[in-house]
Every structure is written in structure tokens, then in C-alpha cells.
């Protein structure tokens, strides 16, 4: 158990521990948080068309209502602003107060705000949308905390042989969350369609949207509270990680006791104290500026400065492409004719078609990509998977963009959807997973959640750029067509796909700043066992 050493230590024991039931328990508990995160973040894209019909339809208009540009931008993007804030705040707090201490807070916030989002009421469309945006912001704030805390907790529990797969498995639950969003929307829509059938908008605008449709989007949003609530008890029962307790809190005896309980082994107190010894080096003053070895010290910049640039920039570029495609795939599918024109469907019929399209993409591209990463990340390594993923994303987006008019012609929509699904497959069997995993492995224990939070927040800046920018860029360059939707002319879907391919190629280049953690202990990657003035 001591990894070949005569003197057993808690950290080396964790690195060499065999996979046990507790590892799988941690994956499920942390993973259900990510299931909820993905459900809550992406379910809004399913219901925005319905919200537009309910609250912004103009009597006598030949087309059903749609959210005005500023409202659509706020509804789609406000959760990302909250997520960014939560990633920075809870990442910092997780390093100060402990991972477990704040882990339950994030989940409780997600449960409350999921329910509150569905209860958004008001006397006017502006009132309903404002209330919805308020609760979506705080929902995102809780979701943001889940990123650095889940990744850090899983990395610090895992052994070094399967650490990548364990963290990837937590993140892979995001795919099931996206799939669940589409499935729940399909099921609820089918129930309401059967109970309250309605004609297409073109046949009867008023009857195409039964009053009960207002309940549908609320139920879909509130459903996100259920999986989070089911795991709240188990999240609160998780012990603090031994690495935080030993290296940051400096309570070696408690670290040994916690790990003995969950890994069913016994540690000597002296062994635990020996394991905590390397932490003494991490608080040494920087030899150049006499400041503590903290996040803003020159010693951190020397050891991890380029690493932080690499993990933050690649996550930023990945999320521009990933969230642009995820949130607005309904608009892309409408542009190529895979989803019928809105006026030819009822309100709930349109929601059904959108949910079916998103579910199909998640089932065929998103979910398999995540689990390919779980299977191969400790074989191929993070670096190769991220490089290949960015490169293949760029290739498939170019394959969509260059012959775009071909894909729009009748009979070719299925080919477009297949190509589109491959971009999601290689995003998830690629940088969408690795950008989450690597920041949890390469930074010192007392800065691990903070640095992960910074990297993740950079990603959410990319998501905001994608969700706000793509909404405008993807509009038709024909002013007449754009004005009909209330948007200024954009560059069109084709040129937007070219731009997203460029983001992927830039991510490919910046991946060379990120080290390969495969097969190495967390202390080896973070160099916590070296004096602060040690040469690289």
C-alpha cells in the first residue's frame, strides 16, 4: 500500500491505493452535481422559443413571437455570469475553508434556485424575464462552485494510476445531464400535447399556444432540483480530503483517520506527519521578492505562470465554440431546415422538435465522447487527447462551413447533423473534458481550487462570448431577414462556423503550454516537495 516505500505515508498510500467502493461513491456524489449543472445550464436553450411565443407574440403577426435580442441574451447568458462569479469565489473559498465545508452550500443554492426559476412570476413579460434572470444568476453562482470543488475533491481522493478516469467520470455526468434535459422536455411536452392538443400557428395563432403551455417551461426548469436534492445528504457526509487536511490544514492525524475510514486501512500518526512535511516548503518566501509563495508571487509565476495561461486560455477558446453550438443548435438546425419553420408548428410542437434534436445530438455525439475520454485518458494522456480534440473540432467545423450551401439543400440535412454530432464527440473526447481535468492536477494543494476556479472562469468568459456573440453573428447578413427577428444583420451561420473553427485551431496551439500529468502524483506535478527557491 505504501508504493514500495518502507515508511508508509498518507499521500503515497492514496496514490497507490487500489480502486475501492468509496471511489465510486465519490464519483456518483460529485457526478450528480455535474449532472445537475449541465441540466440547469442547457435546459434554458430548450425553452427560449416557447418563452418567446408565450410572452412576446404580437396579435396579427404572420410568425409566432420570439424573445427580443436583449432579453434572449440575458436569459441565455446570465447563468454564465453567475457561474463565472461562483467559480472564482468558491474556488478561493475552497482553498481557505476546505473543500467539504463549502461543497454542500453550492448544491443547496442550486436546489433552491432551480425551483425558484420555475416559479418566476410577474405582471408583465419584463417582470417574468427579470425574475427568471435573477434566479438564473444565483443558480449559476452555485453551479460555478461545483466546478473547482468537484474536480479538486476527486483528484485528491484518487490514486495516480486512474486519477484521470475518475475525474473524467465526474465530468462525464454532464453529458447525461444534457441528455436528461432533452428527454424530460420530450416527455413533458408529449404529456401536455396529448392532454391539450393544438393546431399549428399558421392555422390558428391563438389556439396554437394553449394557456397550459406556461406550465411546461416551469416544470422543465424546476426538474433540475431533483437530482441535486437526492445527493445532498451524501455530499454532506463526505470527509475532507486527506491532501487538504494534511498539506493545508496541517492536521496530519485527522487526515490519517479520515483516509483510514474511507479506504479501510490503518495509518500510523508518524506516517501522516511525514506526509504533511512537504507542505512546509510551500510556504517559504520567494527568494526574489520575499513574498510568500502565493498565487501572486514570483515563485508561483516561475513554476506555474505559463501553466495557468495555458489552462485558462484553452478553456476560454473551447467554451466559445462549445457553448455557441450547444445553446444555439436549434437555430443552426432551423437554418439548414432540419427543424420545420416555427409557423408550421404549435408552441409545444416546436419545443418537442427542438428537444428531440438536442437529445439526438447528445445521444450520438456528446455522451459517447465523454466516455471515450474516461476509457482512454489514462492510456493516451491528457495532452494527446486535447490536441487531437481541438484539431478534429476544427476539421469538422470547416467541413460544415465550407460546403454550407450543400448541407442546406434538400436531402442533405442528415449529413449535416452527422457532421455536427462529430464536432460534439471530439469536443468531449477532447478539450471539454481535459480542460476540466488538468487544472485539478498540476497546482499546489493550497491553490488547487483557486487555480481551477480561475481556469474555469476563463472558460465561462468564453461561454459568455459564445452565447452573446454567436446570437448576433449567426444572424443573416441580409438586413431584411435579420430585421424580421429584431436582430441587426450578422455574418451568417456559415461564417460563424469558420470563426469557431479558428477558435479551435488557436486552442490547439495553446495546448502546448499545458503539461502532461499522466502517471504522476499530484505532489510531483505541483512540485510541493521542492523548496521554494529550487531550480526547475
Short mmCIF file of C-alpha atoms in Angstrom, two decimals:
data_model
loop_
_atom_site.label_atom_id
_atom_site.label_comp_id
_atom_site.label_asym_id
_atom_site.label_seq_id
_atom_site.Cartn_x
_atom_site.Cartn_y
_atom_site.Cartn_z
CA UNK A 1 0.00 0.00 0.00
CA UNK A 2 2.95 2.33 0.54
CA UNK A 3 4.03 2.24 -3.09
CA UNK A 4 7.21 0.24 -2.37
CA UNK A 5 8.37 2.55 0.41
CA UNK A 6 9.23 1.13 3.81
CA UNK A 7 7.73 4.11 5.56
CA UNK A 8 4.03 4.37 4.76
CA UNK A 9 2.69 7.85 4.21
CA UNK A 10 -0.86 9.00 3.74
CA UNK A 11 -0.27 10.65 0.38
CA UNK A 12 1.76 7.83 -1.12
CA UNK A 13 -0.89 5.43 0.17
CA UNK A 14 -3.56 7.44 -1.62
CA UNK A 15 -1.52 7.41 -4.83
CA UNK A 16 -1.08 3.66 -4.78
CA UNK A 17 -4.43 2.65 -3.23
CA UNK A 18 -6.46 0.10 -5.15
CA UNK A 19 -9.78 1.24 -6.55
CA UNK A 20 -12.41 0.76 -3.85
CA UNK A 21 -16.12 1.23 -3.46
CA UNK A 22 -15.58 4.64 -1.89
CA UNK A 23 -14.02 5.91 -5.11
CA UNK A 24 -17.20 5.05 -6.99
CA UNK A 25 -19.32 6.63 -4.26
CA UNK A 26 -17.33 9.86 -4.64
CA UNK A 27 -17.77 9.73 -8.43
CA UNK A 28 -21.55 9.36 -8.07
CA UNK A 29 -21.91 12.08 -5.42
CA UNK A 30 -19.71 14.58 -7.26
CA UNK A 31 -21.01 13.47 -10.65
CA UNK A 32 -24.65 14.09 -9.77
CA UNK A 33 -23.68 17.67 -9.08
CA UNK A 34 -22.36 17.89 -12.62
CA UNK A 35 -25.44 16.14 -13.96
CA UNK A 36 -27.47 18.93 -12.36
CA UNK A 37 -25.05 21.62 -13.58
CA UNK A 38 -25.43 20.55 -17.20
CA UNK A 39 -29.18 20.10 -16.96
CA UNK A 40 -29.65 23.57 -15.48
CA UNK A 41 -27.26 25.35 -17.85
CA UNK A 42 -28.55 23.82 -21.07
CA UNK A 43 -32.27 23.31 -20.43
CA UNK A 44 -32.82 27.04 -20.92
CA UNK A 45 -31.92 26.68 -24.60
CA UNK A 46 -34.85 24.27 -24.99
CA UNK A 47 -37.49 26.66 -23.71
CA UNK A 48 -36.43 30.05 -25.10
CA UNK A 49 -38.57 29.60 -28.22
CA UNK A 50 -41.55 28.74 -26.03
CA UNK A 51 -40.90 31.78 -23.83
CA UNK A 52 -40.92 33.96 -26.92
CA UNK A 53 -44.28 32.58 -28.04
CA UNK A 54 -45.88 32.93 -24.62
CA UNK A 55 -44.71 36.43 -23.73
CA UNK A 56 -43.80 38.19 -26.99
CA UNK A 57 -46.28 37.10 -29.65
CA UNK A 58 -47.86 40.09 -31.41
CA UNK A 59 -51.51 39.74 -32.43
CA UNK A 60 -51.87 39.53 -36.20
CA UNK A 61 -48.20 38.73 -36.82
CA UNK A 62 -47.57 36.11 -39.54
CA UNK A 63 -44.94 34.46 -37.30
CA UNK A 64 -45.03 33.48 -33.63
CA UNK A 65 -43.27 35.67 -31.10
CA UNK A 66 -39.62 35.38 -30.19
CA UNK A 67 -37.52 36.83 -27.40
CA UNK A 68 -36.11 40.27 -28.25
CA UNK A 69 -32.31 40.25 -28.70
CA UNK A 70 -31.53 41.85 -25.33
CA UNK A 71 -33.93 39.56 -23.47
CA UNK A 72 -32.63 36.46 -25.25
CA UNK A 73 -29.04 37.45 -24.48
CA UNK A 74 -29.88 37.95 -20.81
CA UNK A 75 -31.88 34.72 -20.41
CA UNK A 76 -29.21 32.63 -22.15
CA UNK A 77 -26.16 34.33 -20.68
CA UNK A 78 -26.98 35.42 -17.14
CA UNK A 79 -26.36 31.95 -15.68
CA UNK A 80 -22.85 32.03 -17.16
CA UNK A 81 -22.14 35.35 -15.45
CA UNK A 82 -23.22 33.74 -12.19
CA UNK A 83 -21.16 30.63 -12.93
CA UNK A 84 -18.05 32.70 -13.58
CA UNK A 85 -18.52 34.54 -10.27
CA UNK A 86 -19.13 31.29 -8.39
CA UNK A 87 -16.05 29.62 -9.86
CA UNK A 88 -13.80 32.41 -8.64
CA UNK A 89 -15.45 32.81 -5.25
CA UNK A 90 -15.93 29.15 -4.29
CA UNK A 91 -12.54 28.20 -5.75
CA UNK A 92 -10.90 30.72 -3.44
CA UNK A 93 -13.12 29.71 -0.50
CA UNK A 94 -12.43 26.01 -1.07
CA UNK A 95 -8.71 26.63 -0.52
CA UNK A 96 -9.35 28.75 2.56
CA UNK A 97 -12.16 26.94 4.37
CA UNK A 98 -11.75 23.43 2.95
CA UNK A 99 -13.36 21.53 0.12
CA UNK A 100 -16.07 19.84 2.15
CA UNK A 101 -17.02 22.93 4.15
CA UNK A 102 -18.41 24.74 1.12
CA UNK A 103 -19.39 21.73 -1.02
CA UNK A 104 -22.88 21.46 0.43
CA UNK A 105 -23.53 25.20 0.08
CA UNK A 106 -23.18 25.06 -3.69
CA UNK A 107 -25.66 22.18 -4.00
CA UNK A 108 -28.20 23.83 -1.70
CA UNK A 109 -28.01 27.02 -3.76
CA UNK A 110 -28.62 25.03 -6.93
CA UNK A 111 -31.69 23.28 -5.46
CA UNK A 112 -33.31 26.50 -4.23
CA UNK A 113 -32.66 28.48 -7.41
CA UNK A 114 -33.81 25.69 -9.74
CA UNK A 115 -37.19 25.71 -8.04
CA UNK A 116 -37.29 29.50 -7.88
CA UNK A 117 -36.51 29.80 -11.60
CA UNK A 118 -39.61 27.80 -12.42
CA UNK A 119 -41.70 29.97 -10.09
CA UNK A 120 -40.77 33.19 -11.89
CA UNK A 121 -43.91 35.29 -11.86
CA UNK A 122 -44.74 38.85 -12.81
CA UNK A 123 -47.47 41.13 -14.13
CA UNK A 124 -45.67 41.71 -17.42
CA UNK A 125 -43.26 39.86 -19.73
CA UNK A 126 -40.45 42.11 -18.48
CA UNK A 127 -41.29 41.17 -14.88
CA UNK A 128 -41.24 37.43 -15.58
CA UNK A 129 -37.97 37.65 -17.53
CA UNK A 130 -36.32 39.81 -14.87
CA UNK A 131 -37.28 37.40 -12.11
CA UNK A 132 -36.11 34.46 -14.18
CA UNK A 133 -32.76 36.14 -14.86
CA UNK A 134 -32.30 36.97 -11.16
CA UNK A 135 -32.69 33.35 -10.08
CA UNK A 136 -30.70 32.05 -13.07
CA UNK A 137 -27.78 34.22 -11.95
CA UNK A 138 -27.73 32.70 -8.45
CA UNK A 139 -28.29 29.24 -9.91
CA UNK A 140 -25.16 29.82 -11.99
CA UNK A 141 -23.32 31.04 -8.89
CA UNK A 142 -23.94 27.69 -7.19
CA UNK A 143 -23.06 25.77 -10.34
CA UNK A 144 -19.81 27.72 -10.55
CA UNK A 145 -18.72 26.44 -7.16
CA UNK A 146 -19.24 22.86 -8.25
CA UNK A 147 -16.52 23.08 -10.91
CA UNK A 148 -13.39 23.67 -8.79
CA UNK A 149 -14.67 21.77 -5.76
CA UNK A 150 -15.75 18.59 -7.58
CA UNK A 151 -12.58 18.43 -9.65
CA UNK A 152 -10.31 19.09 -6.68
CA UNK A 153 -12.07 16.64 -4.38
CA UNK A 154 -11.96 13.85 -6.95
CA UNK A 155 -8.32 14.46 -7.83
CA UNK A 156 -7.32 14.42 -4.16
CA UNK A 157 -9.21 11.20 -3.43
CA UNK A 158 -7.99 9.29 -6.48
CA UNK A 159 -4.89 7.18 -6.98
CA UNK A 160 -2.44 8.35 -9.62
CA UNK A 161 -2.99 5.38 -11.92
CA UNK A 162 -6.70 6.03 -12.53
CA UNK A 163 -6.99 9.65 -11.42
CA UNK A 164 -7.73 10.94 -14.92
CA UNK A 165 -10.53 8.44 -15.46
CA UNK A 166 -12.10 9.23 -12.08
CA UNK A 167 -12.16 12.99 -12.71
CA UNK A 168 -13.34 12.41 -16.28
CA UNK A 169 -16.16 10.19 -15.00
CA UNK A 170 -17.39 13.01 -12.75
CA UNK A 171 -17.32 15.40 -15.69
CA UNK A 172 -18.94 12.83 -18.00
CA UNK A 173 -22.12 13.14 -15.96
CA UNK A 174 -22.52 16.46 -17.73
CA UNK A 175 -23.39 14.51 -20.87
CA UNK A 176 -26.16 12.66 -19.08
CA UNK A 177 -27.42 15.98 -17.74
CA UNK A 178 -27.72 17.38 -21.27
CA UNK A 179 -29.39 14.16 -22.39
CA UNK A 180 -31.79 14.31 -19.45
CA UNK A 181 -32.75 17.88 -20.33
CA UNK A 182 -33.90 16.84 -23.78
CA UNK A 183 -35.57 13.67 -22.51
CA UNK A 184 -37.51 15.49 -19.78
CA UNK A 185 -38.62 18.14 -22.28
CA UNK A 186 -39.80 15.46 -24.73
CA UNK A 187 -41.73 13.62 -22.02
CA UNK A 188 -43.43 16.67 -20.53
CA UNK A 189 -44.25 18.06 -23.97
CA UNK A 190 -45.75 14.74 -25.06
CA UNK A 191 -47.96 14.65 -21.95
CA UNK A 192 -49.22 18.20 -22.46
CA UNK A 193 -49.65 17.69 -26.21
CA UNK A 194 -51.83 14.67 -25.57
CA UNK A 195 -53.88 16.48 -22.94
CA UNK A 196 -54.09 19.86 -24.71
CA UNK A 197 -53.74 19.33 -28.50
CA UNK A 198 -53.20 22.48 -30.54
CA UNK A 199 -53.09 23.37 -34.27
CA UNK A 200 -50.05 24.97 -35.98
CA UNK A 201 -49.58 28.73 -35.64
CA UNK A 202 -50.35 29.27 -39.34
CA UNK A 203 -53.75 27.59 -38.94
CA UNK A 204 -54.84 29.32 -35.73
CA UNK A 205 -52.35 31.62 -33.95
CA UNK A 206 -54.36 31.90 -30.73
CA UNK A 207 -55.17 28.20 -30.38
CA UNK A 208 -51.61 27.11 -31.27
CA UNK A 209 -50.50 28.04 -27.79
CA UNK A 210 -52.79 26.66 -25.07
CA UNK A 211 -52.62 28.52 -21.72
CA UNK A 212 -51.23 25.38 -20.09
CA UNK A 213 -48.02 25.81 -22.13
CA UNK A 214 -46.87 28.27 -19.46
CA UNK A 215 -46.54 25.35 -17.04
CA UNK A 216 -44.29 23.36 -19.37
CA UNK A 217 -41.17 25.54 -19.24
CA UNK A 218 -41.57 25.97 -15.49
CA UNK A 219 -41.68 22.22 -14.87
CA UNK A 220 -38.65 21.65 -17.09
CA UNK A 221 -36.59 24.23 -15.16
CA UNK A 222 -37.71 23.00 -11.73
CA UNK A 223 -36.87 19.39 -12.52
CA UNK A 224 -33.19 20.31 -12.14
CA UNK A 225 -33.64 20.46 -8.36
CA UNK A 226 -34.48 16.76 -8.10
CA UNK A 227 -31.10 15.08 -8.78
CA UNK A 228 -29.31 17.66 -6.65
CA UNK A 229 -31.67 17.09 -3.72
CA UNK A 230 -31.22 13.32 -3.94
CA UNK A 231 -27.44 13.59 -3.36
CA UNK A 232 -27.38 16.41 -0.80
CA UNK A 233 -27.21 14.07 2.21
CA UNK A 234 -24.33 12.04 0.79
CA UNK A 235 -22.39 15.15 -0.16
CA UNK A 236 -22.59 16.39 3.42
CA UNK A 237 -21.34 13.00 4.69
CA UNK A 238 -18.13 13.11 2.62
CA UNK A 239 -14.98 13.68 4.73
CA UNK A 240 -12.48 16.38 3.92
CA UNK A 241 -9.75 15.23 1.54
CA UNK A 242 -6.55 13.99 3.17
CA UNK A 243 -4.41 16.24 1.00
CA UNK A 244 -6.21 19.37 2.17
CA UNK A 245 -6.19 18.25 5.81
CA UNK A 246 -2.52 17.23 5.76
CA UNK A 247 -0.96 19.80 3.43
CA UNK A 248 -3.12 22.89 4.03
CA UNK A 249 -4.86 22.48 7.40
CA UNK A 250 -1.72 20.70 8.75
CA UNK A 251 -3.76 18.20 10.75
CA UNK A 252 -1.93 15.01 9.86
CA UNK A 253 -3.64 12.91 12.50
CA UNK A 254 -7.09 13.84 11.21
CA UNK A 255 -6.00 13.16 7.62
CA UNK A 256 -4.87 9.67 8.59
CA UNK A 257 -8.10 8.98 10.47
CA UNK A 258 -10.32 10.16 7.59
CA UNK A 259 -8.50 8.08 5.00
CA UNK A 260 -8.36 5.04 7.25
CA UNK A 261 -12.14 5.23 7.50
CA UNK A 262 -12.92 5.55 3.80
CA UNK A 263 -10.13 3.34 2.41
CA UNK A 264 -10.35 0.67 5.11
CA UNK A 265 -6.67 0.85 6.04
CA UNK A 266 -4.79 1.94 9.12
CA UNK A 267 -2.18 4.70 9.15
CA UNK A 268 0.28 5.48 11.89
CA UNK A 269 0.29 9.04 13.18
CA UNK A 270 4.01 9.39 12.42
CA UNK A 271 3.36 8.35 8.84
CA UNK A 272 0.73 11.05 8.45
CA UNK A 273 3.02 13.68 9.90
CA UNK A 274 5.73 12.63 7.48
CA UNK A 275 3.29 13.02 4.62
CA UNK A 276 2.44 16.53 5.72
CA UNK A 277 6.09 17.57 5.93
CA UNK A 278 6.43 18.70 2.28
CA UNK A 279 3.85 21.39 2.96
CA UNK A 280 6.42 23.29 4.98
CA UNK A 281 8.33 24.06 1.81
CA UNK A 282 5.32 25.57 0.05
CA UNK A 283 5.09 28.47 2.49
CA UNK A 284 8.70 29.55 2.03
CA UNK A 285 9.29 33.07 0.88
CA UNK A 286 10.05 33.73 -2.75
CA UNK A 287 13.82 34.37 -2.98
CA UNK A 288 13.36 37.25 -5.44
CA UNK A 289 10.62 39.31 -3.83
CA UNK A 290 10.45 37.97 -0.23
CA UNK A 291 6.71 37.45 -0.59
CA UNK A 292 5.02 34.22 0.49
CA UNK A 293 4.73 31.58 -2.20
CA UNK A 294 1.16 32.51 -3.06
CA UNK A 295 -0.87 32.97 -6.20
CA UNK A 296 0.60 36.39 -6.97
CA UNK A 297 4.19 35.61 -6.01
CA UNK A 298 7.04 35.49 -8.49
CA UNK A 299 7.73 31.92 -7.33
CA UNK A 300 4.26 30.84 -8.45
CA UNK A 301 4.79 32.70 -11.72
CA UNK A 302 8.10 30.88 -12.23
CA UNK A 303 6.66 27.44 -11.54
CA UNK A 304 3.09 27.68 -12.82
CA UNK A 305 2.61 31.01 -14.60
CA UNK A 306 2.62 29.58 -18.13
CA UNK A 307 0.59 26.60 -16.93
CA UNK A 308 -2.15 28.96 -15.73
CA UNK A 309 -2.05 30.84 -19.03
CA UNK A 310 -2.39 27.50 -20.83
CA UNK A 311 -5.25 26.05 -18.77
CA UNK A 312 -7.20 29.34 -18.80
CA UNK A 313 -6.75 30.20 -22.48
CA UNK A 314 -7.55 26.73 -23.82
CA UNK A 315 -10.69 26.54 -21.67
CA UNK A 316 -11.68 30.03 -22.88
CA UNK A 317 -11.34 29.09 -26.55
CA UNK A 318 -13.04 25.72 -26.11
CA UNK A 319 -16.09 27.24 -24.45
CA UNK A 320 -16.57 29.85 -27.17
CA UNK A 321 -17.09 27.03 -29.65
CA UNK A 322 -18.78 24.54 -27.33
CA UNK A 323 -21.43 26.79 -25.81
CA UNK A 324 -22.13 28.60 -29.08
CA UNK A 325 -23.03 25.29 -30.67
CA UNK A 326 -24.90 23.87 -27.68
CA UNK A 327 -27.07 26.86 -26.87
CA UNK A 328 -27.93 27.76 -30.45
CA UNK A 329 -28.07 24.38 -32.16
CA UNK A 330 -31.84 24.90 -32.53
CA UNK A 331 -31.11 27.99 -34.66
CA UNK A 332 -28.49 26.12 -36.68
CA UNK A 333 -30.89 23.23 -37.29
CA UNK A 334 -33.62 25.68 -38.31
CA UNK A 335 -31.21 27.37 -40.72
CA UNK A 336 -30.46 24.11 -42.52
CA UNK A 337 -34.11 23.03 -42.47
CA UNK A 338 -33.85 20.12 -40.02
CA UNK A 339 -36.41 21.78 -37.72
CA UNK A 340 -39.55 22.98 -39.56
CA UNK A 341 -40.46 26.66 -39.74
CA UNK A 342 -41.96 27.92 -36.48
CA UNK A 343 -45.26 28.98 -38.05
CA UNK A 344 -45.91 25.40 -39.22
CA UNK A 345 -45.92 24.09 -35.65
CA UNK A 346 -47.80 24.67 -32.43
CA UNK A 347 -45.91 26.08 -29.43
CA UNK A 348 -45.45 22.68 -27.79
CA UNK A 349 -44.78 21.02 -31.15
CA UNK A 350 -41.83 23.35 -31.69
CA UNK A 351 -40.46 22.57 -28.24
CA UNK A 352 -40.80 18.86 -28.99
CA UNK A 353 -38.80 19.17 -32.23
CA UNK A 354 -36.06 21.23 -30.52
CA UNK A 355 -35.79 18.77 -27.62
CA UNK A 356 -35.67 15.80 -29.99
CA UNK A 357 -32.83 17.38 -31.97
CA UNK A 358 -30.79 18.18 -28.85
CA UNK A 359 -31.38 14.71 -27.43
CA UNK A 360 -30.24 13.04 -30.64
CA UNK A 361 -27.03 15.09 -30.73
CA UNK A 362 -26.37 14.34 -27.04
CA UNK A 363 -27.03 10.63 -27.53
CA UNK A 364 -24.92 10.22 -30.67
CA UNK A 365 -22.10 12.70 -30.09
CA UNK A 366 -21.95 14.25 -26.65
CA UNK A 367 -22.33 11.28 -24.28
CA UNK A 368 -20.08 8.84 -26.23
CA UNK A 369 -17.35 11.49 -26.39
CA UNK A 370 -17.26 11.86 -22.61
CA UNK A 371 -16.96 8.14 -22.01
CA UNK A 372 -14.27 7.69 -24.64
CA UNK A 373 -12.28 10.16 -22.55
CA UNK A 374 -12.93 8.12 -19.40
CA UNK A 375 -11.71 4.98 -21.17
CA UNK A 376 -8.56 6.40 -22.77
CA UNK A 377 -7.34 9.34 -20.72
CA UNK A 378 -5.00 7.28 -18.53
CA UNK A 379 -3.78 5.41 -21.61
CA UNK A 380 -3.23 8.20 -24.12
CA UNK A 381 -2.77 11.05 -21.67
CA UNK A 382 -4.42 14.44 -21.38
CA UNK A 383 -2.11 16.25 -23.81
CA UNK A 384 -2.70 13.99 -26.82
CA UNK A 385 -6.46 13.86 -26.28
CA UNK A 386 -6.71 17.65 -26.03
CA UNK A 387 -4.56 18.24 -29.11
CA UNK A 388 -6.49 15.73 -31.20
CA UNK A 389 -9.83 17.01 -29.94
CA UNK A 390 -9.14 20.63 -30.88
CA UNK A 391 -7.81 19.59 -34.28
CA UNK A 392 -10.81 17.38 -35.09
CA UNK A 393 -13.27 20.02 -33.90
CA UNK A 394 -11.69 22.49 -36.30
CA UNK A 395 -11.75 19.95 -39.13
CA UNK A 396 -15.44 19.10 -38.72
CA UNK A 397 -16.48 22.74 -38.33
CA UNK A 398 -14.63 23.55 -41.53
CA UNK A 399 -16.39 20.56 -43.08
CA UNK A 400 -19.71 22.14 -42.11
CA UNK A 401 -18.80 25.69 -43.09
CA UNK A 402 -17.05 25.29 -46.46
CA UNK A 403 -19.87 23.40 -48.27
CA UNK A 404 -22.59 25.08 -46.18
CA UNK A 405 -24.96 25.64 -49.10
CA UNK A 406 -24.66 21.94 -49.96
CA UNK A 407 -25.79 20.98 -46.44
CA UNK A 408 -28.79 23.33 -46.70
CA UNK A 409 -30.14 21.74 -49.86
CA UNK A 410 -32.95 19.20 -49.63
CA UNK A 411 -31.89 15.69 -48.68
CA UNK A 412 -28.54 16.69 -47.15
CA UNK A 413 -29.71 17.71 -43.68
CA UNK A 414 -28.97 14.28 -42.23
CA UNK A 415 -25.35 14.55 -43.35
CA UNK A 416 -25.12 17.95 -41.69
CA UNK A 417 -26.43 16.54 -38.41
CA UNK A 418 -23.93 13.66 -38.53
CA UNK A 419 -21.03 16.06 -39.12
CA UNK A 420 -22.36 18.34 -36.40
CA UNK A 421 -22.55 15.43 -33.96
CA UNK A 422 -18.88 14.65 -34.62
CA UNK A 423 -17.88 18.14 -33.51
CA UNK A 424 -19.51 17.39 -30.15
CA UNK A 425 -17.93 13.95 -30.00
CA UNK A 426 -14.43 15.35 -30.40
CA UNK A 427 -15.14 18.27 -28.08
CA UNK A 428 -15.97 15.79 -25.33
CA UNK A 429 -13.38 13.19 -26.34
CA UNK A 430 -11.03 16.12 -26.21
CA UNK A 431 -10.71 19.57 -24.66
CA UNK A 432 -14.12 19.83 -23.00
CA UNK A 433 -13.01 17.06 -20.63
CA UNK A 434 -9.26 17.69 -20.43
CA UNK A 435 -9.57 21.41 -19.69
CA UNK A 436 -11.60 20.38 -16.62
CA UNK A 437 -9.22 17.63 -15.53
CA UNK A 438 -5.74 19.12 -15.86
CA UNK A 439 -6.18 22.20 -13.60
CA UNK A 440 -7.12 19.86 -10.75
CA UNK A 441 -3.80 18.01 -11.10
CA UNK A 442 -0.96 20.47 -11.67
CA UNK A 443 -1.26 23.17 -8.99
CA UNK A 444 -0.28 23.12 -5.26
CA UNK A 445 -2.90 21.85 -2.82
CA UNK A 446 -3.48 25.20 -1.12
CA UNK A 447 -4.01 26.90 -4.53
CA UNK A 448 -5.57 23.99 -6.42
CA UNK A 449 -9.24 25.01 -6.19
CA UNK A 450 -8.36 28.67 -6.74
CA UNK A 451 -6.39 27.97 -9.93
CA UNK A 452 -9.06 25.58 -11.17
CA UNK A 453 -11.65 28.27 -10.50
CA UNK A 454 -9.61 30.84 -12.46
CA UNK A 455 -9.23 28.46 -15.40
CA UNK A 456 -12.93 27.57 -15.31
CA UNK A 457 -13.90 31.24 -15.05
CA UNK A 458 -11.86 31.96 -18.17
CA UNK A 459 -13.91 29.23 -19.82
CA UNK A 460 -17.13 30.91 -18.76
CA UNK A 461 -15.90 34.18 -20.25
CA UNK A 462 -15.66 32.16 -23.46
CA UNK A 463 -19.17 30.82 -22.89
CA UNK A 464 -20.46 34.37 -22.45
CA UNK A 465 -18.69 35.45 -25.63
CA UNK A 466 -20.20 32.45 -27.40
CA UNK A 467 -23.72 32.84 -26.04
CA UNK A 468 -23.93 36.59 -26.61
CA UNK A 469 -21.73 36.89 -29.67
CA UNK A 470 -22.97 33.91 -31.67
CA UNK A 471 -26.56 35.05 -31.21
CA UNK A 472 -25.76 38.17 -33.20
CA UNK A 473 -23.06 36.86 -35.53
CA UNK A 474 -25.20 33.96 -36.76
CA UNK A 475 -27.94 36.27 -38.00
CA UNK A 476 -28.34 36.53 -41.74
CA UNK A 477 -26.27 39.27 -43.43
CA UNK A 478 -29.45 40.13 -45.33
CA UNK A 479 -30.87 43.12 -43.38
CA UNK A 480 -34.45 42.21 -44.30
CA UNK A 481 -34.16 38.73 -42.84
CA UNK A 482 -32.32 39.89 -39.72
CA UNK A 483 -34.71 42.76 -39.05
CA UNK A 484 -37.65 40.34 -39.10
CA UNK A 485 -36.28 38.78 -35.92
CA UNK A 486 -35.38 42.07 -34.26
CA UNK A 487 -31.66 41.49 -34.71
CA UNK A 488 -29.11 43.56 -36.62
CA UNK A 489 -27.50 41.82 -39.60
CA UNK A 490 -24.73 39.37 -38.72
CA UNK A 491 -22.19 37.36 -40.66
CA UNK A 492 -24.42 34.30 -41.03
CA UNK A 493 -24.14 30.74 -39.75
CA UNK A 494 -21.53 29.78 -42.35
CA UNK A 495 -19.03 32.48 -41.38
CA UNK A 496 -19.77 31.90 -37.70
CA UNK A 497 -18.71 28.27 -38.14
CA UNK A 498 -15.49 29.45 -39.78
CA UNK A 499 -14.86 31.67 -36.75
CA UNK A 500 -15.47 28.78 -34.34
CA UNK A 501 -13.04 26.62 -36.32
CA UNK A 502 -10.46 29.37 -35.85
CA UNK A 503 -11.03 29.28 -32.08
CA UNK A 504 -10.38 25.53 -32.11
CA UNK A 505 -7.12 25.94 -34.04
CA UNK A 506 -5.97 28.59 -31.54
CA UNK A 507 -6.78 26.17 -28.72
CA UNK A 508 -4.67 23.53 -30.45
CA UNK A 509 -1.65 25.86 -30.42
CA UNK A 510 -2.06 26.97 -26.80
CA UNK A 511 -2.32 23.36 -25.60
CA UNK A 512 1.48 23.23 -25.85
CA UNK A 513 1.62 25.40 -22.69
CA UNK A 514 -0.10 22.68 -20.64
CA UNK A 515 1.95 19.84 -19.03
CA UNK A 516 1.09 16.14 -19.08
CA UNK A 517 0.07 14.84 -15.60
CA UNK A 518 -0.49 11.20 -16.63
CA UNK A 519 1.05 8.71 -14.20
CA UNK A 520 2.42 11.37 -11.84
CA UNK A 521 1.36 12.17 -8.30
CA UNK A 522 -0.27 15.50 -7.51
CA UNK A 523 2.75 16.47 -5.40
CA UNK A 524 5.11 15.64 -8.26
CA UNK A 525 3.12 17.77 -10.70
CA UNK A 526 2.74 20.71 -8.32
CA UNK A 527 6.36 20.35 -7.06
CA UNK A 528 5.14 20.77 -3.49
CA UNK A 529 8.01 18.68 -2.18
CA UNK A 530 10.59 21.17 -3.50
CA UNK A 531 11.90 24.21 -1.62
CA UNK A 532 10.57 27.49 -2.92
CA UNK A 533 13.95 28.50 -4.33
CA UNK A 534 14.59 25.17 -6.08
CA UNK A 535 15.57 25.38 -9.72
CA UNK A 536 13.30 23.64 -12.24
#
